Amino acid sequence: MLTPDNVHLQSNEVLIQMKEKIIEKAIELFEKKGFSTTSIQDIVDELGVTKGSFYYYFSSKEQLLMDIYNEYITNLLDRQTKIIANKTLSPKEQLIEIIRLLINDLIENGPRARIYFREMRHLSEDHINTIKKIRKQFRKNIEMVIRTGEEQGVFKTQLPADILAFALLGLTNWSYNWYTPDGEIPPEELVEIYSELLLTGLLDKDH
């Protein structure tokens, strides 16, 4: 039996589902055509809804892009925070888990990741600054793990933590541009390669 509360709950679920459909379709079109050449009309035409449906959820196409960015980087930060909060992991293990997080995310959320790295120039300055703050926190968390490892004698102390954090992010993030999960190197092997490179280096131990 439907009650007013049940009807309200179902209505909310429908609204949430429509918003997600708009976001997913926008991601698909932004990846395929680019943000600037995808119009709001393109998005609603693909979904078979009106522009009114779009404007119910988003004030503009740029606001939609910001929602995509905010959700993407906030989700990554939350997952990274859980890794760092896990005190059963050593600093070395935490860094490997962060590398694994970034590589697996490129695979699981490839279209979102590609939009994230390609389309930031289309955000307003205020929105860019908001995203940069969250992104900076993600990097600072990596620096914190590295410094903890230095204090524990696990990592070399003469290497600057901020440069190492940038190196880790640069190495993993750029993978979106070339890595194919179904290619010769499976994801977990790529995690191992990156971890070995960052944590051990290229030199043979005998040299």
mmCIF file of C-alpha atoms in Angstrom:
data_model
loop_
_atom_site.group_PDB
_atom_site.id
_atom_site.type_symbol
_atom_site.label_atom_id
_atom_site.label_comp_id
_atom_site.label_asym_id
_atom_site.label_seq_id
_atom_site.Cartn_x
_atom_site.Cartn_y
_atom_site.Cartn_z
ATOM 1 C CA MET A 1 0.000 0.000 0.000
ATOM 2 C CA LEU A 2 1.354 3.396 -0.989
ATOM 3 C CA THR A 3 1.541 5.988 1.763
ATOM 4 C CA PRO A 4 2.469 9.670 1.374
ATOM 5 C CA ASP A 5 5.934 8.804 2.671
ATOM 6 C CA ASN A 6 6.350 6.014 0.116
ATOM 7 C CA VAL A 7 5.211 8.277 -2.704
ATOM 8 C CA HIS A 8 7.666 10.955 -1.577
ATOM 9 C CA LEU A 9 10.474 8.385 -1.388
ATOM 10 C CA GLN A 10 9.709 7.072 -4.865
ATOM 11 C CA SER A 11 9.584 10.613 -6.239
ATOM 12 C CA ASN A 12 13.007 11.356 -4.747
ATOM 13 C CA GLU A 13 14.409 8.161 -6.262
ATOM 14 C CA VAL A 14 13.075 9.131 -9.684
ATOM 15 C CA LEU A 15 14.643 12.582 -9.366
ATOM 16 C CA ILE A 16 17.990 11.100 -8.356
ATOM 17 C CA GLN A 17 17.855 8.591 -11.201
ATOM 18 C CA MET A 18 17.161 11.324 -13.758
ATOM 19 C CA LYS A 19 20.033 13.446 -12.465
ATOM 20 C CA GLU A 20 22.370 10.453 -12.726
ATOM 21 C CA LYS A 21 21.142 9.746 -16.257
ATOM 22 C CA ILE A 22 21.912 13.320 -17.286
ATOM 23 C CA ILE A 23 25.379 13.112 -15.736
ATOM 24 C CA GLU A 24 26.178 9.748 -17.329
ATOM 25 C CA LYS A 25 24.977 10.845 -20.758
ATOM 26 C CA ALA A 26 26.932 14.095 -20.467
ATOM 27 C CA ILE A 27 30.088 12.150 -19.555
ATOM 28 C CA GLU A 28 29.580 9.928 -22.582
ATOM 29 C CA LEU A 29 29.143 12.895 -24.922
ATOM 30 C CA PHE A 30 31.898 15.007 -23.352
ATOM 31 C CA GLU A 31 34.330 12.134 -23.811
ATOM 32 C CA LYS A 32 33.252 11.498 -27.386
ATOM 33 C CA LYS A 33 32.768 15.050 -28.663
ATOM 34 C CA GLY A 34 34.450 17.255 -26.072
ATOM 35 C CA PHE A 35 32.809 19.652 -23.639
ATOM 36 C CA SER A 36 32.789 22.706 -25.900
ATOM 37 C CA THR A 37 31.140 20.963 -28.859
ATOM 38 C CA THR A 38 28.491 19.177 -26.786
ATOM 39 C CA SER A 39 25.370 21.252 -26.244
ATOM 40 C CA ILE A 40 22.668 20.921 -23.619
ATOM 41 C CA GLN A 41 20.328 20.114 -26.490
ATOM 42 C CA ASP A 42 22.587 17.195 -27.466
ATOM 43 C CA ILE A 43 22.335 15.793 -23.955
ATOM 44 C CA VAL A 44 18.571 16.071 -23.608
ATOM 45 C CA ASP A 45 17.983 14.787 -27.158
ATOM 46 C CA GLU A 46 19.953 11.650 -26.348
ATOM 47 C CA LEU A 47 17.821 11.120 -23.239
ATOM 48 C CA GLY A 48 14.533 12.052 -24.864
ATOM 49 C CA VAL A 49 13.740 14.740 -22.292
ATOM 50 C CA THR A 50 13.291 18.501 -22.404
ATOM 51 C CA LYS A 51 15.736 21.251 -21.526
ATOM 52 C CA GLY A 52 13.499 21.956 -18.559
ATOM 53 C CA SER A 53 14.535 18.595 -17.142
ATOM 54 C CA PHE A 54 18.178 19.603 -17.472
ATOM 55 C CA TYR A 55 17.711 23.013 -15.848
ATOM 56 C CA TYR A 56 15.827 21.438 -12.950
ATOM 57 C CA TYR A 57 19.135 19.934 -11.824
ATOM 58 C CA PHE A 58 21.808 22.200 -13.292
ATOM 59 C CA SER A 59 21.956 25.944 -13.815
ATOM 60 C CA SER A 60 24.290 25.574 -16.807
ATOM 61 C CA LYS A 61 26.489 23.136 -18.700
ATOM 62 C CA GLU A 62 29.453 24.448 -16.720
ATOM 63 C CA GLN A 63 27.669 23.671 -13.456
ATOM 64 C CA LEU A 64 27.129 20.122 -14.714
ATOM 65 C CA LEU A 65 30.843 19.848 -15.489
ATOM 66 C CA MET A 66 31.674 21.132 -12.013
ATOM 67 C CA ASP A 67 29.425 18.480 -10.457
ATOM 68 C CA ILE A 68 31.277 15.814 -12.446
ATOM 69 C CA TYR A 69 34.632 17.193 -11.303
ATOM 70 C CA ASN A 70 33.614 17.613 -7.678
ATOM 71 C CA GLU A 71 32.149 14.132 -7.389
ATOM 72 C CA TYR A 72 35.177 12.569 -9.073
ATOM 73 C CA ILE A 73 37.930 14.173 -6.989
ATOM 74 C CA THR A 74 35.962 14.051 -3.713
ATOM 75 C CA ASN A 75 35.374 10.338 -4.166
ATOM 76 C CA LEU A 76 39.090 9.785 -4.792
ATOM 77 C CA LEU A 77 40.020 11.831 -1.725
ATOM 78 C CA ASP A 78 37.588 9.882 0.479
ATOM 79 C CA ARG A 79 39.038 6.571 -0.673
ATOM 80 C CA GLN A 80 42.591 7.817 -0.185
ATOM 81 C CA THR A 81 41.728 9.002 3.330
ATOM 82 C CA LYS A 82 40.512 5.502 4.223
ATOM 83 C CA ILE A 83 43.806 4.018 3.019
ATOM 84 C CA ILE A 84 45.817 6.419 5.166
ATOM 85 C CA ALA A 85 43.544 5.830 8.167
ATOM 86 C CA ASN A 86 44.302 2.109 7.989
ATOM 87 C CA LYS A 87 47.111 1.905 10.552
ATOM 88 C CA THR A 88 47.693 -1.779 9.814
ATOM 89 C CA LEU A 89 49.419 -0.608 6.618
ATOM 90 C CA SER A 90 53.001 0.649 6.649
ATOM 91 C CA PRO A 91 53.834 3.903 4.806
ATOM 92 C CA LYS A 92 55.219 1.812 1.946
ATOM 93 C CA GLU A 93 52.020 -0.237 1.766
ATOM 94 C CA GLN A 94 49.916 2.913 1.910
ATOM 95 C CA LEU A 95 51.767 4.404 -1.070
ATOM 96 C CA ILE A 96 51.285 1.187 -3.041
ATOM 97 C CA GLU A 97 47.581 1.227 -2.188
ATOM 98 C CA ILE A 98 47.315 4.841 -3.358
ATOM 99 C CA ILE A 99 48.999 3.889 -6.644
ATOM 100 C CA ARG A 100 46.578 0.957 -6.933
ATOM 101 C CA LEU A 101 43.659 3.294 -6.191
ATOM 102 C CA LEU A 102 44.666 5.688 -8.983
ATOM 103 C CA ILE A 103 45.307 2.960 -11.577
ATOM 104 C CA ASN A 104 42.109 1.051 -10.794
ATOM 105 C CA ASP A 105 40.143 4.290 -10.887
ATOM 106 C CA LEU A 106 41.391 5.005 -14.406
ATOM 107 C CA ILE A 107 40.015 1.606 -15.399
ATOM 108 C CA GLU A 108 36.744 1.689 -13.479
ATOM 109 C CA ASN A 109 35.966 5.347 -14.202
ATOM 110 C CA GLY A 110 37.865 5.862 -17.448
ATOM 111 C CA PRO A 111 35.464 8.349 -19.086
ATOM 112 C CA ARG A 112 35.212 10.464 -15.920
ATOM 113 C CA ALA A 113 38.990 10.393 -15.521
ATOM 114 C CA ARG A 114 39.581 11.501 -19.103
ATOM 115 C CA ILE A 115 37.112 14.366 -18.722
ATOM 116 C CA TYR A 116 38.761 15.292 -15.424
ATOM 117 C CA PHE A 117 42.175 15.617 -17.035
ATOM 118 C CA ARG A 118 41.014 17.225 -20.284
ATOM 119 C CA GLU A 119 38.256 19.700 -19.578
ATOM 120 C CA MET A 120 39.222 21.759 -16.513
ATOM 121 C CA ARG A 121 39.850 24.859 -18.642
ATOM 122 C CA HIS A 122 36.096 25.104 -19.166
ATOM 123 C CA LEU A 123 35.397 25.657 -15.469
ATOM 124 C CA SER A 124 35.054 29.128 -13.990
ATOM 125 C CA GLU A 125 37.943 30.459 -11.934
ATOM 126 C CA ASP A 126 36.043 29.943 -8.679
ATOM 127 C CA HIS A 127 35.251 26.348 -9.586
ATOM 128 C CA ILE A 128 38.835 25.702 -10.669
ATOM 129 C CA ASN A 129 40.064 27.011 -7.327
ATOM 130 C CA THR A 130 37.643 24.725 -5.482
ATOM 131 C CA ILE A 131 38.850 21.663 -7.378
ATOM 132 C CA LYS A 132 42.490 22.667 -6.943
ATOM 133 C CA LYS A 133 42.035 22.810 -3.160
ATOM 134 C CA ILE A 134 40.709 19.256 -3.078
ATOM 135 C CA ARG A 135 43.411 18.093 -5.476
ATOM 136 C CA LYS A 136 46.048 19.781 -3.331
ATOM 137 C CA GLN A 137 44.768 17.955 -0.267
ATOM 138 C CA PHE A 138 45.130 14.662 -2.109
ATOM 139 C CA ARG A 139 48.757 15.518 -2.914
ATOM 140 C CA LYS A 140 49.449 16.740 0.620
ATOM 141 C CA ASN A 141 48.184 13.430 1.961
ATOM 142 C CA ILE A 142 50.770 11.628 -0.160
ATOM 143 C CA GLU A 143 53.464 13.940 1.191
ATOM 144 C CA MET A 144 52.293 13.116 4.727
ATOM 145 C CA VAL A 145 52.665 9.385 4.073
ATOM 146 C CA ILE A 146 56.162 9.934 2.656
ATOM 147 C CA ARG A 147 57.221 12.055 5.634
ATOM 148 C CA THR A 148 55.863 9.442 8.024
ATOM 149 C CA GLY A 149 57.958 6.851 6.221
ATOM 150 C CA GLU A 150 61.000 9.105 6.515
ATOM 151 C CA GLU A 151 60.452 9.496 10.243
ATOM 152 C CA GLN A 152 60.174 5.731 10.623
ATOM 153 C CA GLY A 153 63.378 5.181 8.667
ATOM 154 C CA VAL A 154 61.547 3.454 5.820
ATOM 155 C CA PHE A 155 62.219 6.092 3.148
ATOM 156 C CA LYS A 156 65.298 8.157 2.334
ATOM 157 C CA THR A 157 65.267 11.479 4.145
ATOM 158 C CA GLN A 158 67.267 13.441 1.553
ATOM 159 C CA LEU A 159 64.518 13.282 -1.079
ATOM 160 C CA PRO A 160 61.907 16.090 -0.886
ATOM 161 C CA ALA A 161 58.446 14.723 -0.110
ATOM 162 C CA ASP A 162 56.641 17.295 -2.251
ATOM 163 C CA ILE A 163 58.637 16.398 -5.390
ATOM 164 C CA LEU A 164 58.073 12.687 -4.767
ATOM 165 C CA ALA A 165 54.323 13.291 -4.401
ATOM 166 C CA PHE A 166 54.238 15.186 -7.690
ATOM 167 C CA ALA A 167 56.227 12.373 -9.319
ATOM 168 C CA LEU A 168 53.783 9.722 -8.092
ATOM 169 C CA LEU A 169 50.788 11.688 -9.329
ATOM 170 C CA GLY A 170 52.398 12.543 -12.644
ATOM 171 C CA LEU A 171 53.330 8.944 -13.314
ATOM 172 C CA THR A 172 49.944 7.485 -12.438
ATOM 173 C CA ASN A 173 47.702 10.232 -13.793
ATOM 174 C CA TRP A 174 49.338 10.351 -17.207
ATOM 175 C CA SER A 175 48.459 6.685 -17.662
ATOM 176 C CA TYR A 176 44.946 7.694 -18.703
ATOM 177 C CA ASN A 177 46.463 8.907 -21.964
ATOM 178 C CA TRP A 178 47.958 5.605 -23.084
ATOM 179 C CA TYR A 179 47.132 2.658 -20.826
ATOM 180 C CA THR A 180 44.823 -0.085 -22.107
ATOM 181 C CA PRO A 181 43.690 -2.516 -19.378
ATOM 182 C CA ASP A 182 43.178 -5.361 -21.847
ATOM 183 C CA GLY A 183 46.642 -4.885 -23.363
ATOM 184 C CA GLU A 184 49.863 -6.748 -22.630
ATOM 185 C CA ILE A 185 50.202 -5.412 -19.078
ATOM 186 C CA PRO A 186 47.331 -6.143 -16.661
ATOM 187 C CA PRO A 187 46.445 -3.442 -14.103
ATOM 188 C CA GLU A 188 48.042 -5.157 -11.121
ATOM 189 C CA GLU A 189 51.306 -5.568 -13.012
ATOM 190 C CA LEU A 190 51.261 -1.861 -13.832
ATOM 191 C CA VAL A 191 50.787 -1.118 -10.121
ATOM 192 C CA GLU A 192 53.816 -3.313 -9.369
ATOM 193 C CA ILE A 193 55.927 -1.603 -12.051
ATOM 194 C CA TYR A 194 55.084 1.883 -10.801
ATOM 195 C CA SER A 195 55.588 0.856 -7.175
ATOM 196 C CA GLU A 196 58.981 -0.672 -7.957
ATOM 197 C CA LEU A 197 60.045 2.378 -9.929
ATOM 198 C CA LEU A 198 58.986 4.866 -7.264
ATOM 199 C CA LEU A 199 60.021 2.904 -4.193
ATOM 200 C CA THR A 200 63.150 1.145 -5.444
ATOM 201 C CA GLY A 201 64.291 2.875 -8.610
ATOM 202 C CA LEU A 202 65.896 1.648 -11.816
ATOM 203 C CA LEU A 203 69.362 0.664 -10.622
ATOM 204 C CA ASP A 204 70.176 -2.979 -10.131
ATOM 205 C CA LYS A 205 71.135 -3.678 -6.514
ATOM 206 C CA ASP A 206 74.511 -4.991 -7.672
ATOM 207 C CA HIS A 207 75.425 -1.662 -9.316
#
